């Protein structure tokens, strides 16, 4: 048998069996990209002020969220396949909930108390404070305000990034249901799901090019998540190839301005991120940090930037970025070592085995 040429890449199942990957580094890079992107929207209040919008139609933060969902779709599907439904449900809850609960309480009770313009007693007794905590934790609402907090900012939202967790949890539930009915490992079902969502995305841009952003997002994130999951389901057939990454990049560039552009962008981004994460040529000498700061960076970056903007409202986006990144990484490290890592340890003990970080997706 003639061995496959190097340009053909390596099968996904072989790539993920390797001893190394770039997942932790990529997730941290994506989370930092979100913070960089929000430096513009926090200071100006306009997403269109972010440089990548003009050239790609999406902010750097939106591209980063796409990458998170691609990785999550792949790893969460693998998680159910390897664990079964009981372990899967526990693993997903212990990965998302502890960090989120502590972040919401820290922002609302500690940061909010320090930043509010109301007397502290009035703030802590406000029904709006209770509504914020309840709405953020139960429905992942990012448009809920805290009384007297950031009221002079261009955007008054204390936790502007948690809205993506709603889509993440919905995708988790979809994997759970498909796994229960025995469809999760079906290559046909995975392909039909991806094709259906892709056609929906193409159809939306063709028939309703000015559709509301929320409608586009409701197709974009599930499509990327489903494609990530499908690449795992098809792991024995699909290859990770740098040449294919270039082909998808070229196709996306050539389709700019057409109704195919966004869908090709989502497909290319998903495949490209997973190629970066697992391709042996890129992971052979990879460095895997001991701490996964991506989730904490994602959760705390926005309120920290909002606080700095409230304290120094004239600070430009580029100037705001340096202290916000430094403080965010420090807070993310505290979140990892005091909250997230102990929760992962609890999960490992509850499941009766060591939890492998290579198959643990961090929620965006």
CSV table of C-alpha atoms in Angstrom, one decimal:
chain,number,residue,atom,x,y,z
A,1,UNK,CA,0.0,0.0,0.0
A,2,UNK,CA,1.3,3.5,-0.9
A,3,UNK,CA,1.4,5.8,2.1
A,4,UNK,CA,-0.7,9.0,1.8
A,5,UNK,CA,1.2,12.0,0.6
A,6,UNK,CA,1.9,14.7,3.2
A,7,UNK,CA,-0.5,17.2,1.5
A,8,UNK,CA,-3.3,14.7,2.2
A,9,UNK,CA,-2.9,15.3,6.0
A,10,UNK,CA,-3.6,12.8,8.7
A,11,UNK,CA,-6.9,11.2,9.7
A,12,UNK,CA,-8.6,12.9,12.7
A,13,UNK,CA,-8.6,9.7,14.7
A,14,UNK,CA,-4.8,9.5,14.4
A,15,UNK,CA,-4.3,13.1,15.2
A,16,UNK,CA,-6.3,13.1,18.4
A,17,UNK,CA,-4.5,9.9,19.5
A,18,UNK,CA,-1.2,11.8,19.7
A,19,UNK,CA,0.4,12.7,23.0
A,20,UNK,CA,0.1,16.5,22.5
A,21,UNK,CA,-2.3,19.1,21.3
A,22,UNK,CA,-2.6,22.9,21.2
A,23,UNK,CA,-6.1,23.1,22.8
A,24,UNK,CA,-5.1,25.0,26.0
A,25,UNK,CA,-3.0,27.5,24.1
A,26,UNK,CA,-5.7,28.1,21.5
A,27,UNK,CA,-8.5,28.5,24.0
A,28,UNK,CA,-6.4,31.1,25.9
A,29,UNK,CA,-5.6,32.9,22.7
A,30,UNK,CA,-9.3,32.9,21.8
A,31,UNK,CA,-10.3,34.3,25.2
A,32,UNK,CA,-7.6,37.0,25.0
A,33,UNK,CA,-8.9,37.9,21.5
A,34,UNK,CA,-12.3,38.5,23.0
A,35,UNK,CA,-10.7,40.9,25.6
A,36,UNK,CA,-8.8,42.7,22.8
A,37,UNK,CA,-12.0,43.0,20.8
A,38,UNK,CA,-14.0,44.4,23.7
A,39,UNK,CA,-11.5,47.1,24.3
A,40,UNK,CA,-13.1,48.9,21.4
A,41,UNK,CA,-16.8,48.3,22.2
A,42,UNK,CA,-16.4,49.1,25.9
A,43,UNK,CA,-14.8,52.5,25.2
A,44,UNK,CA,-17.0,53.5,22.2
A,45,UNK,CA,-20.2,51.5,22.6
A,46,UNK,CA,-20.1,50.5,18.9
A,47,UNK,CA,-19.2,47.1,17.6
A,48,UNK,CA,-18.5,48.6,14.2
A,49,UNK,CA,-15.5,50.4,15.6
A,50,UNK,CA,-13.6,47.1,15.9
A,51,UNK,CA,-11.1,46.9,13.0
A,52,UNK,CA,-12.0,43.5,11.7
A,53,UNK,CA,-15.6,44.4,11.1
A,54,UNK,CA,-14.9,46.3,7.9
A,55,UNK,CA,-12.7,43.5,6.4
A,56,UNK,CA,-14.6,40.4,7.5
A,57,UNK,CA,-18.0,41.4,8.7
A,58,UNK,CA,-17.4,40.1,12.2
A,59,UNK,CA,-15.4,41.4,15.2
A,60,UNK,CA,-12.3,39.7,16.5
A,61,UNK,CA,-14.4,38.6,19.4
A,62,UNK,CA,-17.0,37.0,17.2
A,63,UNK,CA,-14.3,35.1,15.3
A,64,UNK,CA,-13.0,33.9,18.7
A,65,UNK,CA,-16.4,32.7,19.8
A,66,UNK,CA,-16.6,30.8,16.6
A,67,UNK,CA,-13.4,29.1,17.5
A,68,UNK,CA,-14.6,28.2,20.9
A,69,UNK,CA,-17.7,26.6,19.5
A,70,UNK,CA,-15.7,24.6,17.0
A,71,UNK,CA,-13.5,23.1,19.7
A,72,UNK,CA,-16.4,22.6,22.0
A,73,UNK,CA,-18.5,20.8,19.4
A,74,UNK,CA,-15.6,18.4,18.8
A,75,UNK,CA,-14.7,17.8,22.4
A,76,UNK,CA,-18.2,17.6,23.8
A,77,UNK,CA,-19.2,15.0,21.3
A,78,UNK,CA,-16.1,13.0,22.1
A,79,UNK,CA,-16.9,13.4,25.8
A,80,UNK,CA,-20.3,11.8,25.5
A,81,UNK,CA,-19.0,9.1,23.2
A,82,UNK,CA,-16.3,8.1,25.8
A,83,UNK,CA,-18.2,8.7,29.0
A,84,UNK,CA,-21.9,7.9,28.6
A,85,UNK,CA,-24.8,10.1,29.6
A,86,UNK,CA,-24.3,10.1,33.5
A,87,UNK,CA,-20.7,11.0,33.4
A,88,UNK,CA,-21.3,13.5,30.5
A,89,UNK,CA,-24.0,15.4,32.4
A,90,UNK,CA,-21.8,15.6,35.6
A,91,UNK,CA,-18.7,16.6,33.6
A,92,UNK,CA,-20.5,19.4,31.8
A,93,UNK,CA,-22.2,20.8,34.9
A,94,UNK,CA,-18.9,20.8,36.9
A,95,UNK,CA,-17.1,22.5,34.1
A,96,UNK,CA,-19.4,25.4,33.6
A,97,UNK,CA,-21.4,26.0,36.8
A,98,UNK,CA,-18.7,26.6,39.6
A,99,UNK,CA,-16.7,29.3,37.7
A,100,UNK,CA,-19.9,31.0,36.5
A,101,UNK,CA,-21.6,31.1,39.9
A,102,UNK,CA,-18.5,32.5,41.6
A,103,UNK,CA,-18.0,35.1,38.8
A,104,UNK,CA,-21.6,36.3,39.0
A,105,UNK,CA,-21.4,36.6,42.7
A,106,UNK,CA,-18.0,38.3,42.6
A,107,UNK,CA,-19.1,40.8,40.0
A,108,UNK,CA,-22.5,41.6,41.6
A,109,UNK,CA,-21.6,41.6,45.3
A,110,UNK,CA,-17.9,42.6,45.4
A,111,UNK,CA,-17.3,44.6,42.2
A,112,UNK,CA,-20.8,46.0,42.2
A,113,UNK,CA,-20.6,47.2,45.8
A,114,UNK,CA,-17.3,49.0,45.0
A,115,UNK,CA,-18.5,50.6,41.8
A,116,UNK,CA,-22.1,51.5,42.5
A,117,UNK,CA,-23.2,55.1,43.0
A,118,UNK,CA,-25.9,54.0,45.5
A,119,UNK,CA,-25.3,53.8,49.3
A,120,UNK,CA,-24.0,50.3,50.0
A,121,UNK,CA,-27.1,49.3,52.1
A,122,UNK,CA,-29.5,50.4,49.3
A,123,UNK,CA,-27.4,48.6,46.7
A,124,UNK,CA,-27.3,45.3,48.6
A,125,UNK,CA,-31.0,45.4,49.4
A,126,UNK,CA,-32.0,46.3,45.8
A,127,UNK,CA,-34.4,44.0,44.0
A,128,UNK,CA,-32.4,44.8,40.8
A,129,UNK,CA,-29.4,43.1,42.4
A,130,UNK,CA,-31.3,39.9,43.0
A,131,UNK,CA,-32.8,40.0,39.5
A,132,UNK,CA,-29.3,40.4,38.0
A,133,UNK,CA,-28.0,37.3,39.9
A,134,UNK,CA,-31.0,35.2,39.1
A,135,UNK,CA,-31.3,36.2,35.4
A,136,UNK,CA,-27.6,35.7,34.8
A,137,UNK,CA,-27.4,32.3,36.4
A,138,UNK,CA,-30.6,30.9,35.1
A,139,UNK,CA,-31.0,32.3,31.6
A,140,UNK,CA,-27.5,33.7,30.9
A,141,UNK,CA,-28.8,37.2,30.2
A,142,UNK,CA,-26.0,39.6,29.5
A,143,UNK,CA,-28.3,42.7,29.1
A,144,UNK,CA,-29.3,42.9,32.8
A,145,UNK,CA,-28.0,45.9,34.7
A,146,UNK,CA,-26.7,46.4,38.3
A,147,UNK,CA,-28.2,49.4,40.1
A,148,UNK,CA,-25.9,52.4,39.9
A,149,UNK,CA,-23.1,50.4,38.3
A,150,UNK,CA,-21.4,51.6,35.1
A,151,UNK,CA,-24.3,54.0,34.7
A,152,UNK,CA,-22.1,56.6,32.9
A,153,UNK,CA,-20.4,54.0,30.6
A,154,UNK,CA,-21.3,53.8,27.0
A,155,UNK,CA,-22.4,50.3,27.7
A,156,UNK,CA,-23.9,49.6,31.2
A,157,UNK,CA,-23.8,45.8,31.1
A,158,UNK,CA,-21.7,44.2,33.9
A,159,UNK,CA,-21.2,40.8,32.2
A,160,UNK,CA,-21.5,41.2,28.5
A,161,UNK,CA,-20.1,37.8,27.5
A,162,UNK,CA,-22.3,35.3,29.3
A,163,UNK,CA,-24.9,35.3,26.5
A,164,UNK,CA,-22.9,32.7,24.6
A,165,UNK,CA,-23.4,30.2,27.4
A,166,UNK,CA,-27.0,30.0,26.5
A,167,UNK,CA,-26.1,28.6,23.0
A,168,UNK,CA,-23.4,26.4,24.5
A,169,UNK,CA,-25.8,24.8,27.0
A,170,UNK,CA,-28.4,24.3,24.2
A,171,UNK,CA,-25.7,22.5,22.1
A,172,UNK,CA,-24.8,20.4,25.1
A,173,UNK,CA,-28.4,19.4,25.5
A,174,UNK,CA,-28.6,18.5,21.8
A,175,UNK,CA,-25.6,16.2,22.2
A,176,UNK,CA,-27.2,14.7,25.3
A,177,UNK,CA,-30.5,14.0,23.5
A,178,UNK,CA,-28.8,12.6,20.4
A,179,UNK,CA,-26.6,10.4,22.6
A,180,UNK,CA,-29.6,9.1,24.5
A,181,UNK,CA,-31.5,8.0,21.4
A,182,UNK,CA,-28.4,6.5,19.9
A,183,UNK,CA,-27.9,8.9,17.0
A,184,UNK,CA,-24.7,10.7,18.2
A,185,UNK,CA,-22.3,8.2,16.5
A,186,UNK,CA,-24.2,8.1,13.2
A,187,UNK,CA,-22.2,9.7,10.4
A,188,UNK,CA,-25.3,10.1,8.3
A,189,UNK,CA,-27.2,12.0,11.0
A,190,UNK,CA,-24.1,14.2,11.7
A,191,UNK,CA,-23.8,15.0,8.0
A,192,UNK,CA,-27.5,15.8,7.6
A,193,UNK,CA,-27.5,18.1,10.6
A,194,UNK,CA,-24.5,20.0,9.3
A,195,UNK,CA,-25.8,20.3,5.8
A,196,UNK,CA,-29.2,21.4,7.1
A,197,UNK,CA,-27.8,24.1,9.3
A,198,UNK,CA,-25.4,25.2,6.5
A,199,UNK,CA,-28.3,25.5,4.0
A,200,UNK,CA,-30.2,27.5,6.6
A,201,UNK,CA,-27.3,29.9,6.9
A,202,UNK,CA,-26.9,30.2,3.2
A,203,UNK,CA,-30.7,30.7,2.8
A,204,UNK,CA,-30.8,33.4,5.4
A,205,UNK,CA,-28.1,35.4,3.7
A,206,UNK,CA,-29.7,34.8,0.3
A,207,UNK,CA,-33.3,35.6,1.3
A,208,UNK,CA,-32.9,37.9,4.3
A,209,UNK,CA,-29.5,39.6,3.9
A,210,UNK,CA,-30.5,42.2,6.5
A,211,UNK,CA,-31.8,39.8,9.0
A,212,UNK,CA,-31.4,40.7,12.7
A,213,UNK,CA,-28.0,39.7,14.3
A,214,UNK,CA,-29.7,37.4,16.7
A,215,UNK,CA,-31.2,35.3,13.9
A,216,UNK,CA,-27.8,35.0,12.3
A,217,UNK,CA,-26.2,34.0,15.6
A,218,UNK,CA,-28.9,31.4,16.2
A,219,UNK,CA,-27.7,29.6,13.0
A,220,UNK,CA,-24.0,30.4,13.2
A,221,UNK,CA,-23.1,29.0,16.6
A,222,UNK,CA,-25.1,25.7,16.3
A,223,UNK,CA,-23.7,25.2,12.8
A,224,UNK,CA,-20.1,25.6,14.0
A,225,UNK,CA,-20.7,23.4,17.0
A,226,UNK,CA,-22.4,20.7,14.9
A,227,UNK,CA,-19.6,20.8,12.3
A,228,UNK,CA,-17.0,20.4,15.1
A,229,UNK,CA,-19.0,17.4,16.4
A,230,UNK,CA,-19.3,15.9,12.9
A,231,UNK,CA,-15.6,16.0,12.4
A,232,UNK,CA,-15.3,13.8,15.5
A,233,UNK,CA,-18.0,11.5,14.3
A,234,UNK,CA,-16.3,11.2,10.9
A,235,UNK,CA,-12.8,11.0,12.5
A,236,UNK,CA,-12.0,7.7,10.7
A,237,UNK,CA,-12.7,9.2,7.3
A,238,UNK,CA,-11.8,12.9,7.5
A,239,UNK,CA,-8.2,14.1,7.4
A,240,UNK,CA,-6.6,17.2,8.8
A,241,UNK,CA,-4.8,18.9,6.0
A,242,UNK,CA,-3.1,22.2,5.8
A,243,UNK,CA,-3.8,22.3,2.1
A,244,UNK,CA,-7.5,22.0,2.7
A,245,UNK,CA,-7.2,24.9,5.2
A,246,UNK,CA,-5.7,27.0,2.4
A,247,UNK,CA,-8.4,25.9,-0.1
A,248,UNK,CA,-11.2,26.9,2.4
A,249,UNK,CA,-9.5,30.2,3.0
A,250,UNK,CA,-9.3,30.9,-0.7
A,251,UNK,CA,-12.9,29.9,-1.2
A,252,UNK,CA,-14.0,32.2,1.6
A,253,UNK,CA,-12.0,35.1,0.2
A,254,UNK,CA,-13.4,34.6,-3.4
A,255,UNK,CA,-17.0,34.4,-2.0
A,256,UNK,CA,-16.8,37.8,-0.2
A,257,UNK,CA,-19.8,39.9,-1.0
A,258,UNK,CA,-22.0,36.9,-1.9
A,259,UNK,CA,-24.6,34.9,0.0
A,260,UNK,CA,-22.0,32.0,0.4
A,261,UNK,CA,-19.4,34.1,2.2
A,262,UNK,CA,-20.5,33.7,5.8
A,263,UNK,CA,-21.3,30.0,5.7
A,264,UNK,CA,-17.9,29.3,4.0
A,265,UNK,CA,-16.3,31.5,6.7
A,266,UNK,CA,-17.9,29.4,9.5
A,267,UNK,CA,-16.9,26.1,7.8
A,268,UNK,CA,-13.4,27.2,7.2
A,269,UNK,CA,-12.9,28.6,10.7
A,270,UNK,CA,-14.1,25.4,12.3
A,271,UNK,CA,-11.9,23.1,10.2
A,272,UNK,CA,-8.9,25.5,10.6
A,273,UNK,CA,-9.2,25.8,14.4
A,274,UNK,CA,-9.3,22.0,14.7
A,275,UNK,CA,-6.3,21.6,12.3
A,276,UNK,CA,-4.4,24.1,14.5
A,277,UNK,CA,-5.3,22.1,17.6
A,278,UNK,CA,-4.5,18.6,16.4
A,279,UNK,CA,-2.4,18.5,13.3
A,280,UNK,CA,0.8,16.5,14.2
A,281,UNK,CA,3.1,18.9,12.4
A,282,UNK,CA,1.8,21.7,14.7
A,283,UNK,CA,1.6,19.7,18.0
A,284,UNK,CA,4.9,17.8,17.9
A,285,UNK,CA,6.7,20.4,19.9
A,286,UNK,CA,3.7,22.1,21.5
A,287,UNK,CA,3.7,23.5,25.0
A,288,UNK,CA,0.7,22.8,27.1
A,289,UNK,CA,0.3,25.3,30.1
A,290,UNK,CA,-0.5,23.7,33.4
A,291,UNK,CA,-3.3,26.3,34.0
A,292,UNK,CA,-6.3,26.7,31.7
A,293,UNK,CA,-7.1,30.4,32.1
A,294,UNK,CA,-9.4,30.7,29.1
A,295,UNK,CA,-12.8,30.4,31.0
A,296,UNK,CA,-11.8,32.9,33.7
A,297,UNK,CA,-10.4,35.3,31.1
A,298,UNK,CA,-13.7,35.1,29.1
A,299,UNK,CA,-15.9,35.7,32.2
A,300,UNK,CA,-13.9,38.4,33.9
A,301,UNK,CA,-12.5,40.4,31.0
A,302,UNK,CA,-15.6,42.4,30.3
A,303,UNK,CA,-16.4,43.5,33.9
A,304,UNK,CA,-12.7,44.4,34.4
A,305,UNK,CA,-12.7,46.5,31.2
A,306,UNK,CA,-16.0,48.1,32.2
A,307,UNK,CA,-14.5,49.0,35.6
A,308,UNK,CA,-11.4,50.6,34.1
A,309,UNK,CA,-13.5,52.6,31.6
A,310,UNK,CA,-15.7,53.8,34.5
A,311,UNK,CA,-12.7,54.9,36.5
A,312,UNK,CA,-10.9,56.5,33.5
A,313,UNK,CA,-13.6,57.3,30.9
A,314,UNK,CA,-11.2,59.2,28.6
A,315,UNK,CA,-8.8,56.2,28.2
A,316,UNK,CA,-8.5,55.1,24.6
A,317,UNK,CA,-9.0,51.5,23.6
A,318,UNK,CA,-5.3,50.7,23.1
A,319,UNK,CA,-4.4,52.2,26.4
A,320,UNK,CA,-7.2,50.4,28.2
A,321,UNK,CA,-6.1,47.1,26.8
A,322,UNK,CA,-2.8,46.7,28.6
A,323,UNK,CA,-4.0,47.0,32.2
A,324,UNK,CA,-7.2,45.1,31.4
A,325,UNK,CA,-5.3,42.1,30.0
A,326,UNK,CA,-2.9,42.1,33.0
A,327,UNK,CA,-5.7,42.3,35.6
A,328,UNK,CA,-7.9,39.8,33.8
A,329,UNK,CA,-5.1,37.2,33.6
A,330,UNK,CA,-4.5,37.5,37.3
A,331,UNK,CA,-8.1,37.2,38.2
A,332,UNK,CA,-8.4,34.2,35.8
A,333,UNK,CA,-5.5,32.5,37.5
A,334,UNK,CA,-7.3,32.9,40.9
A,335,UNK,CA,-10.5,31.5,39.3
A,336,UNK,CA,-8.6,28.5,37.9
A,337,UNK,CA,-6.6,27.6,41.1
A,338,UNK,CA,-9.4,28.3,43.6
A,339,UNK,CA,-12.6,27.4,41.7
A,340,UNK,CA,-12.2,25.6,38.4
A,341,UNK,CA,-9.3,23.2,39.1
A,342,UNK,CA,-10.8,22.0,42.4
A,343,UNK,CA,-14.1,21.5,40.5
A,344,UNK,CA,-12.3,19.4,37.9
A,345,UNK,CA,-10.7,17.4,40.8
A,346,UNK,CA,-14.1,16.8,42.3
A,347,UNK,CA,-15.3,15.6,38.9
A,348,UNK,CA,-12.4,13.2,38.6
A,349,UNK,CA,-13.1,11.8,42.0
A,350,UNK,CA,-16.9,11.6,41.3
A,351,UNK,CA,-16.2,9.8,38.0
A,352,UNK,CA,-13.8,7.4,39.7
A,353,UNK,CA,-10.9,8.2,37.4
A,354,UNK,CA,-8.4,10.8,36.4
A,355,UNK,CA,-9.9,13.5,34.1
A,356,UNK,CA,-7.8,14.0,31.0
A,357,UNK,CA,-7.4,17.7,30.2
A,358,UNK,CA,-7.2,16.9,26.5
A,359,UNK,CA,-10.9,16.0,26.4
A,360,UNK,CA,-12.1,18.8,28.6
A,361,UNK,CA,-13.7,21.7,26.7
A,362,UNK,CA,-13.7,25.1,28.4
A,363,UNK,CA,-17.0,26.9,27.9
A,364,UNK,CA,-16.9,30.1,25.9
